[in-house]
Amino acid sequence: MKALKLSISAFIISGWVQQVSASVLASFNFDDITSASISTTQSNTGNWLVYNSTYNSFDRSGFNAIHAIQLSGSTHGGAGDYAVMIYGDNVVTQKNGFAANDTGKTYYVSFDIGPTVYSSLSQATQAGDTFRINLLRSNNSLLHTVDITPGAWAGVQTFTRSYFSYVGDGTGDVRLQLMSGNTLTRFAGAVDNMAFWDTTPVPEPSALSLLAAGFVGLAVLRYRRPRI
């Protein structure tokens, strides 16, 4: 996790220019693998793949979880840039929560997501497959859930910046959970660079696209080029 503050000005909301202050409450780049089993390479791209990966911050369940794609690094399975891949019954759950759940407050979540595949094209993400992001309360009940459709695998590992928002209910810290929304026979997608944002004042929904553009324009959030 890391704390970051920035000031984004000149947001035009309902005809007014409004100052928006935004802070990153928590961020996850999924690069801190503590151990992993070396696997083969990704179909079409040759990207290195690992499985049975462990993280200090996340628990895992399901077949060979956690799968990950290595987007950079000099050694297969060594230090580098990783994205988490969700296959079939894989569930990845954060061990310890973080404070992003004040009563009635709106929070924004940004992340990079894309279709993916392992070594066999039969396991590639297909059109209509959904990647599910859950936010859990401390008692494991569900605070918020969203299903993202990454799209069909097209031969290159790409990521698209996406967003969603949720409203806190004041029940304590939240934990992140990743899983498939509707498929148990292939990869639901790959995710990277998640960040939870606190904004003050909270923009109206119509201003979310402007907020997103401001984040990207200021290069606060990293955008990755595809590795072929």
PDB file of C-alpha atoms in Angstrom:
ATOM      1  CA  MET A   1       0.000   0.000   0.000  1.00  0.00           C
ATOM      2  CA  LYS A   2       1.083   3.564  -0.523  1.00  0.00           C
ATOM      3  CA  ALA A   3      -0.340   6.977   0.238  1.00  0.00           C
ATOM      4  CA  LEU A   4      -0.380   9.570  -2.489  1.00  0.00           C
ATOM      5  CA  LYS A   5      -1.972  12.982  -2.725  1.00  0.00           C
ATOM      6  CA  LEU A   6      -2.510  15.066  -5.794  1.00  0.00           C
ATOM      7  CA  SER A   7      -4.512  18.066  -6.816  1.00  0.00           C
ATOM      8  CA  ILE A   8      -6.602  17.950  -9.966  1.00  0.00           C
ATOM      9  CA  SER A   9      -7.980  21.289 -11.085  1.00  0.00           C
ATOM     10  CA  ALA A  10     -10.199  22.551 -13.866  1.00  0.00           C
ATOM     11  CA  PHE A  11     -12.846  19.858 -13.688  1.00  0.00           C
ATOM     12  CA  ILE A  12     -15.966  21.348 -15.239  1.00  0.00           C
ATOM     13  CA  ILE A  13     -19.004  19.974 -13.422  1.00  0.00           C
ATOM     14  CA  SER A  14     -22.437  21.339 -14.335  1.00  0.00           C
ATOM     15  CA  GLY A  15     -20.836  24.451 -15.745  1.00  0.00           C
ATOM     16  CA  TRP A  16     -18.579  25.130 -12.738  1.00  0.00           C
ATOM     17  CA  VAL A  17     -14.825  24.758 -12.441  1.00  0.00           C
ATOM     18  CA  GLN A  18     -14.211  22.645  -9.341  1.00  0.00           C
ATOM     19  CA  GLN A  19     -11.059  21.650  -7.460  1.00  0.00           C
ATOM     20  CA  VAL A  20     -10.820  17.920  -6.727  1.00  0.00           C
ATOM     21  CA  SER A  21      -8.346  16.494  -4.240  1.00  0.00           C
ATOM     22  CA  ALA A  22      -7.658  12.765  -4.606  1.00  0.00           C
ATOM     23  CA  SER A  23      -5.688  10.339  -2.459  1.00  0.00           C
ATOM     24  CA  VAL A  24      -4.690   6.747  -3.101  1.00  0.00           C
ATOM     25  CA  LEU A  25      -5.816   4.774  -0.050  1.00  0.00           C
ATOM     26  CA  ALA A  26      -4.418   1.425  -1.193  1.00  0.00           C
ATOM     27  CA  SER A  27      -2.734   0.082  -4.326  1.00  0.00           C
ATOM     28  CA  PHE A  28      -1.792  -3.371  -5.588  1.00  0.00           C
ATOM     29  CA  ASN A  29       0.603  -4.095  -8.470  1.00  0.00           C
ATOM     30  CA  PHE A  30       0.834  -7.866  -7.803  1.00  0.00           C
ATOM     31  CA  ASP A  31       4.607  -7.874  -8.283  1.00  0.00           C
ATOM     32  CA  ASP A  32       5.502  -9.107  -4.790  1.00  0.00           C
ATOM     33  CA  ILE A  33       5.433 -12.855  -5.444  1.00  0.00           C
ATOM     34  CA  THR A  34       7.265 -14.691  -2.661  1.00  0.00           C
ATOM     35  CA  SER A  35       7.456 -18.045  -4.463  1.00  0.00           C
ATOM     36  CA  ALA A  36       6.106 -19.612  -7.646  1.00  0.00           C
ATOM     37  CA  SER A  37       6.293 -22.730  -9.770  1.00  0.00           C
ATOM     38  CA  ILE A  38       7.941 -22.080 -13.132  1.00  0.00           C
ATOM     39  CA  SER A  39       5.632 -22.880 -16.007  1.00  0.00           C
ATOM     40  CA  THR A  40       5.646 -22.613 -19.770  1.00  0.00           C
ATOM     41  CA  THR A  41       5.091 -19.550 -21.960  1.00  0.00           C
ATOM     42  CA  GLN A  42       1.890 -17.873 -23.016  1.00  0.00           C
ATOM     43  CA  SER A  43       0.338 -18.914 -26.297  1.00  0.00           C
ATOM     44  CA  ASN A  44       0.819 -16.386 -29.127  1.00  0.00           C
ATOM     45  CA  THR A  45       3.075 -14.030 -27.132  1.00  0.00           C
ATOM     46  CA  GLY A  46       5.820 -16.037 -25.435  1.00  0.00           C
ATOM     47  CA  ASN A  47       5.308 -14.193 -22.136  1.00  0.00           C
ATOM     48  CA  TRP A  48       6.613 -16.171 -19.162  1.00  0.00           C
ATOM     49  CA  LEU A  49       3.987 -17.800 -16.931  1.00  0.00           C
ATOM     50  CA  VAL A  50       4.014 -19.000 -13.324  1.00  0.00           C
ATOM     51  CA  TYR A  51       1.512 -20.854 -11.151  1.00  0.00           C
ATOM     52  CA  ASN A  52       1.084 -21.939  -7.537  1.00  0.00           C
ATOM     53  CA  SER A  53       2.312 -18.446  -6.676  1.00  0.00           C
ATOM     54  CA  THR A  54       2.230 -17.110  -3.127  1.00  0.00           C
ATOM     55  CA  TYR A  55       1.945 -13.534  -1.918  1.00  0.00           C
ATOM     56  CA  ASN A  56       2.434 -12.083   1.544  1.00  0.00           C
ATOM     57  CA  SER A  57      -0.750 -10.042   1.224  1.00  0.00           C
ATOM     58  CA  PHE A  58      -3.147 -12.546  -0.385  1.00  0.00           C
ATOM     59  CA  ASP A  59      -4.638 -15.951   0.338  1.00  0.00           C
ATOM     60  CA  ARG A  60      -5.432 -18.311  -2.537  1.00  0.00           C
ATOM     61  CA  SER A  61      -7.714 -21.209  -3.368  1.00  0.00           C
ATOM     62  CA  GLY A  62      -8.575 -23.223  -6.448  1.00  0.00           C
ATOM     63  CA  PHE A  63      -6.664 -25.163  -9.087  1.00  0.00           C
ATOM     64  CA  ASN A  64      -2.962 -24.162  -9.173  1.00  0.00           C
ATOM     65  CA  ALA A  65      -3.713 -20.674  -7.834  1.00  0.00           C
ATOM     66  CA  ILE A  66      -2.266 -18.151  -8.046  1.00  0.00           C
ATOM     67  CA  HIS A  67      -1.566 -18.021 -11.801  1.00  0.00           C
ATOM     68  CA  ALA A  68       0.390 -14.990 -12.997  1.00  0.00           C
ATOM     69  CA  ILE A  69       1.847 -13.639 -16.208  1.00  0.00           C
ATOM     70  CA  GLN A  70       5.337 -12.136 -16.087  1.00  0.00           C
ATOM     71  CA  LEU A  71       5.405  -9.030 -18.259  1.00  0.00           C
ATOM     72  CA  SER A  72       9.009  -8.051 -17.552  1.00  0.00           C
ATOM     73  CA  GLY A  73      12.086  -9.296 -15.709  1.00  0.00           C
ATOM     74  CA  SER A  74      15.351 -10.973 -16.599  1.00  0.00           C
ATOM     75  CA  THR A  75      14.603 -14.349 -14.980  1.00  0.00           C
ATOM     76  CA  HIS A  76      11.570 -16.576 -15.437  1.00  0.00           C
ATOM     77  CA  GLY A  77       9.792 -16.486 -12.073  1.00  0.00           C
ATOM     78  CA  GLY A  78      12.183 -13.904 -10.663  1.00  0.00           C
ATOM     79  CA  ALA A  79      11.690 -10.248  -9.857  1.00  0.00           C
ATOM     80  CA  GLY A  80       9.628  -8.440 -12.447  1.00  0.00           C
ATOM     81  CA  ASP A  81       6.286  -7.010 -13.443  1.00  0.00           C
ATOM     82  CA  TYR A  82       3.427  -9.477 -12.892  1.00  0.00           C
ATOM     83  CA  ALA A  83      -0.326  -9.500 -13.437  1.00  0.00           C
ATOM     84  CA  VAL A  84      -2.660 -11.935 -11.697  1.00  0.00           C
ATOM     85  CA  MET A  85      -4.597 -14.355 -13.898  1.00  0.00           C
ATOM     86  CA  ILE A  86      -7.852 -15.930 -12.717  1.00  0.00           C
ATOM     87  CA  TYR A  87      -8.572 -19.433 -13.985  1.00  0.00           C
ATOM     88  CA  GLY A  88     -11.727 -21.459 -13.324  1.00  0.00           C
ATOM     89  CA  ASP A  89     -12.288 -21.809  -9.573  1.00  0.00           C
ATOM     90  CA  ASN A  90      -9.330 -19.621  -8.553  1.00  0.00           C
ATOM     91  CA  VAL A  91     -10.093 -17.167  -5.732  1.00  0.00           C
ATOM     92  CA  VAL A  92      -7.541 -14.599  -4.541  1.00  0.00           C
ATOM     93  CA  THR A  93      -8.429 -12.854  -1.261  1.00  0.00           C
ATOM     94  CA  GLN A  94      -6.557 -10.120   0.566  1.00  0.00           C
ATOM     95  CA  LYS A  95      -5.489 -11.186   4.063  1.00  0.00           C
ATOM     96  CA  ASN A  96      -5.749  -7.845   5.867  1.00  0.00           C
ATOM     97  CA  GLY A  97      -8.219  -5.073   5.186  1.00  0.00           C
ATOM     98  CA  PHE A  98      -7.683  -1.354   4.694  1.00  0.00           C
ATOM     99  CA  ALA A  99      -9.691   1.736   5.592  1.00  0.00           C
ATOM    100  CA  ALA A 100     -11.952   2.690   2.674  1.00  0.00           C
ATOM    101  CA  ASN A 101     -15.442   2.325   4.077  1.00  0.00           C
ATOM    102  CA  ASP A 102     -16.744   5.502   5.708  1.00  0.00           C
ATOM    103  CA  THR A 103     -20.518   5.679   5.936  1.00  0.00           C
ATOM    104  CA  GLY A 104     -22.077   7.243   2.842  1.00  0.00           C
ATOM    105  CA  LYS A 105     -18.743   8.064   1.210  1.00  0.00           C
ATOM    106  CA  THR A 106     -18.118   7.248  -2.452  1.00  0.00           C
ATOM    107  CA  TYR A 107     -14.818   5.611  -3.369  1.00  0.00           C
ATOM    108  CA  TYR A 108     -13.374   4.985  -6.824  1.00  0.00           C
ATOM    109  CA  VAL A 109     -11.336   1.977  -7.912  1.00  0.00           C
ATOM    110  CA  SER A 110      -9.041   1.981 -10.949  1.00  0.00           C
ATOM    111  CA  PHE A 111      -7.379  -1.074 -12.458  1.00  0.00           C
ATOM    112  CA  ASP A 112      -5.883  -2.536 -15.644  1.00  0.00           C
ATOM    113  CA  ILE A 113      -7.687  -5.577 -17.018  1.00  0.00           C
ATOM    114  CA  GLY A 114      -7.551  -7.666 -20.165  1.00  0.00           C
ATOM    115  CA  PRO A 115      -8.350 -11.053 -21.671  1.00  0.00           C
ATOM    116  CA  THR A 116      -5.645 -13.654 -21.233  1.00  0.00           C
ATOM    117  CA  VAL A 117      -4.576 -17.223 -21.961  1.00  0.00           C
ATOM    118  CA  TYR A 118      -2.093 -19.776 -20.688  1.00  0.00           C
ATOM    119  CA  SER A 119      -0.230 -22.132 -23.036  1.00  0.00           C
ATOM    120  CA  SER A 120      -3.381 -23.654 -24.560  1.00  0.00           C
ATOM    121  CA  LEU A 121      -5.735 -21.525 -26.656  1.00  0.00           C
ATOM    122  CA  SER A 122      -8.641 -23.644 -25.404  1.00  0.00           C
ATOM    123  CA  GLN A 123      -8.283 -21.804 -22.074  1.00  0.00           C
ATOM    124  CA  ALA A 124      -8.377 -18.300 -23.552  1.00  0.00           C
ATOM    125  CA  THR A 125     -10.816 -15.676 -22.286  1.00  0.00           C
ATOM    126  CA  GLN A 126     -13.860 -15.518 -24.537  1.00  0.00           C
ATOM    127  CA  ALA A 127     -16.384 -12.789 -25.282  1.00  0.00           C
ATOM    128  CA  GLY A 128     -18.915 -12.678 -22.463  1.00  0.00           C
ATOM    129  CA  ASP A 129     -16.589 -14.105 -19.802  1.00  0.00           C
ATOM    130  CA  THR A 130     -16.590 -11.979 -16.655  1.00  0.00           C
ATOM    131  CA  PHE A 131     -13.905 -11.164 -14.116  1.00  0.00           C
ATOM    132  CA  ARG A 132     -15.424 -10.546 -10.669  1.00  0.00           C
ATOM    133  CA  ILE A 133     -14.059  -8.086  -8.119  1.00  0.00           C
ATOM    134  CA  ASN A 134     -15.512  -8.373  -4.611  1.00  0.00           C
ATOM    135  CA  LEU A 135     -15.048  -6.060  -1.655  1.00  0.00           C
ATOM    136  CA  LEU A 136     -15.478  -7.910   1.640  1.00  0.00           C
ATOM    137  CA  ARG A 137     -16.248  -6.635   5.113  1.00  0.00           C
ATOM    138  CA  SER A 138     -14.230  -7.936   8.062  1.00  0.00           C
ATOM    139  CA  ASN A 139     -16.892 -10.611   8.713  1.00  0.00           C
ATOM    140  CA  ASN A 140     -16.517 -11.851   5.097  1.00  0.00           C
ATOM    141  CA  SER A 141     -19.909 -10.497   4.030  1.00  0.00           C
ATOM    142  CA  LEU A 142     -20.072  -8.731   0.687  1.00  0.00           C
ATOM    143  CA  LEU A 143     -19.918  -4.935   0.657  1.00  0.00           C
ATOM    144  CA  HIS A 144     -19.743  -4.552  -3.125  1.00  0.00           C
ATOM    145  CA  THR A 145     -19.260  -6.682  -6.227  1.00  0.00           C
ATOM    146  CA  VAL A 146     -18.672  -5.836  -9.871  1.00  0.00           C
ATOM    147  CA  ASP A 147     -18.328  -8.049 -12.949  1.00  0.00           C
ATOM    148  CA  ILE A 148     -15.987  -6.811 -15.692  1.00  0.00           C
ATOM    149  CA  THR A 149     -16.033  -8.196 -19.239  1.00  0.00           C
ATOM    150  CA  PRO A 150     -12.414  -8.123 -20.527  1.00  0.00           C
ATOM    151  CA  GLY A 151     -13.396  -9.265 -24.032  1.00  0.00           C
ATOM    152  CA  ALA A 152     -12.080 -12.117 -26.158  1.00  0.00           C
ATOM    153  CA  TRP A 153      -8.393 -13.022 -26.393  1.00  0.00           C
ATOM    154  CA  ALA A 154      -6.997 -11.644 -29.665  1.00  0.00           C
ATOM    155  CA  GLY A 155      -3.417 -12.933 -29.608  1.00  0.00           C
ATOM    156  CA  VAL A 156      -1.726 -10.106 -27.684  1.00  0.00           C
ATOM    157  CA  GLN A 157      -1.680  -9.521 -23.924  1.00  0.00           C
ATOM    158  CA  THR A 158      -3.168  -6.045 -23.592  1.00  0.00           C
ATOM    159  CA  PHE A 159      -4.746  -4.200 -20.676  1.00  0.00           C
ATOM    160  CA  THR A 160      -7.454  -1.545 -20.562  1.00  0.00           C
ATOM    161  CA  ARG A 161      -7.798   0.977 -17.755  1.00  0.00           C
ATOM    162  CA  SER A 162     -11.180   0.534 -16.052  1.00  0.00           C
ATOM    163  CA  TYR A 163     -13.039   2.051 -13.117  1.00  0.00           C
ATOM    164  CA  PHE A 164     -15.920   1.481 -10.741  1.00  0.00           C
ATOM    165  CA  SER A 165     -17.239   3.175  -7.617  1.00  0.00           C
ATOM    166  CA  TYR A 166     -18.854   2.029  -4.394  1.00  0.00           C
ATOM    167  CA  VAL A 167     -20.398   3.624  -1.317  1.00  0.00           C
ATOM    168  CA  GLY A 168     -19.082   2.819   2.156  1.00  0.00           C
ATOM    169  CA  ASP A 169     -21.373   1.673   4.961  1.00  0.00           C
ATOM    170  CA  GLY A 170     -19.146   2.303   7.986  1.00  0.00           C
ATOM    171  CA  THR A 171     -18.717  -1.352   8.970  1.00  0.00           C
ATOM    172  CA  GLY A 172     -14.931  -1.293   9.126  1.00  0.00           C
ATOM    173  CA  ASP A 173     -12.047  -2.169   6.835  1.00  0.00           C
ATOM    174  CA  VAL A 174     -12.548  -3.763   3.420  1.00  0.00           C
ATOM    175  CA  ARG A 175     -10.625  -6.565   1.707  1.00  0.00           C
ATOM    176  CA  LEU A 176     -10.145  -7.200  -1.985  1.00  0.00           C
ATOM    177  CA  GLN A 177     -11.176 -10.506  -3.579  1.00  0.00           C
ATOM    178  CA  LEU A 178     -10.683 -11.635  -7.200  1.00  0.00           C
ATOM    179  CA  MET A 179     -12.467 -14.523  -8.911  1.00  0.00           C
ATOM    180  CA  SER A 180     -14.263 -15.617 -12.066  1.00  0.00           C
ATOM    181  CA  GLY A 181     -17.801 -14.404 -12.593  1.00  0.00           C
ATOM    182  CA  ASN A 182     -19.139 -17.080 -14.906  1.00  0.00           C
ATOM    183  CA  THR A 183     -16.595 -19.594 -16.208  1.00  0.00           C
ATOM    184  CA  LEU A 184     -14.819 -22.588 -14.674  1.00  0.00           C
ATOM    185  CA  THR A 185     -13.138 -23.949 -17.788  1.00  0.00           C
ATOM    186  CA  ARG A 186     -10.856 -21.099 -18.892  1.00  0.00           C
ATOM    187  CA  PHE A 187      -9.246 -17.839 -17.807  1.00  0.00           C
ATOM    188  CA  ALA A 188     -11.631 -15.032 -16.879  1.00  0.00           C
ATOM    189  CA  GLY A 189      -8.904 -12.442 -17.453  1.00  0.00           C
ATOM    190  CA  ALA A 190      -5.796 -10.835 -16.001  1.00  0.00           C
ATOM    191  CA  VAL A 191      -5.662  -7.813 -13.685  1.00  0.00           C
ATOM    192  CA  ASP A 192      -2.942  -5.411 -12.592  1.00  0.00           C
ATOM    193  CA  ASN A 193      -2.299  -2.013 -10.998  1.00  0.00           C
ATOM    194  CA  MET A 194      -5.377  -1.675  -8.782  1.00  0.00           C
ATOM    195  CA  ALA A 195      -5.830   1.514  -6.767  1.00  0.00           C
ATOM    196  CA  PHE A 196      -8.528   2.689  -4.349  1.00  0.00           C
ATOM    197  CA  TRP A 197      -9.152   6.442  -4.484  1.00  0.00           C
ATOM    198  CA  ASP A 198     -10.583   8.838  -1.928  1.00  0.00           C
ATOM    199  CA  THR A 199     -11.894  11.999  -3.614  1.00  0.00           C
ATOM    200  CA  THR A 200     -12.976  15.244  -1.950  1.00  0.00           C
ATOM    201  CA  PRO A 201     -15.424  16.575  -2.904  1.00  0.00           C
ATOM    202  CA  VAL A 202     -16.979  13.484  -4.446  1.00  0.00           C
ATOM    203  CA  PRO A 203     -17.824  14.196  -8.093  1.00  0.00           C
ATOM    204  CA  GLU A 204     -21.218  13.436  -9.569  1.00  0.00           C
ATOM    205  CA  PRO A 205     -21.342  10.270 -11.713  1.00  0.00           C
ATOM    206  CA  SER A 206     -21.352  12.436 -14.850  1.00  0.00           C
ATOM    207  CA  ALA A 207     -17.920  13.728 -13.841  1.00  0.00           C
ATOM    208  CA  LEU A 208     -16.297  10.312 -13.429  1.00  0.00           C
ATOM    209  CA  SER A 209     -15.042  10.281 -17.017  1.00  0.00           C
ATOM    210  CA  LEU A 210     -13.413  13.662 -16.395  1.00  0.00           C
ATOM    211  CA  LEU A 211     -11.836  12.354 -13.210  1.00  0.00           C
ATOM    212  CA  ALA A 212     -10.482   9.340 -15.079  1.00  0.00           C
ATOM    213  CA  ALA A 213      -9.085  11.562 -17.807  1.00  0.00           C
ATOM    214  CA  GLY A 214      -7.395  13.702 -15.184  1.00  0.00           C
ATOM    215  CA  PHE A 215      -5.725  10.686 -13.598  1.00  0.00           C
ATOM    216  CA  VAL A 216      -4.393   9.475 -16.930  1.00  0.00           C
ATOM    217  CA  GLY A 217      -3.415  12.948 -18.095  1.00  0.00           C
ATOM    218  CA  LEU A 218      -1.339  13.573 -15.007  1.00  0.00           C
ATOM    219  CA  ALA A 219       0.343  10.197 -15.353  1.00  0.00           C
ATOM    220  CA  VAL A 220      -0.577   9.324 -11.794  1.00  0.00           C
ATOM    221  CA  LEU A 221      -1.611   5.869 -12.841  1.00  0.00           C
ATOM    222  CA  ARG A 222       0.770   3.745 -14.878  1.00  0.00           C
ATOM    223  CA  TYR A 223      -0.215   2.491 -18.302  1.00  0.00           C
ATOM    224  CA  ARG A 224       1.532  -0.589 -19.624  1.00  0.00           C
ATOM    225  CA  ARG A 225       2.438  -1.244 -23.212  1.00  0.00           C
ATOM    226  CA  PRO A 226       1.675  -4.781 -24.376  1.00  0.00           C
ATOM    227  CA  ARG A 227       4.566  -7.212 -24.404  1.00  0.00           C
ATOM    228  CA  ILE A 228       4.571  -9.273 -27.566  1.00  0.00           C
TER     229      ILE A 228
END
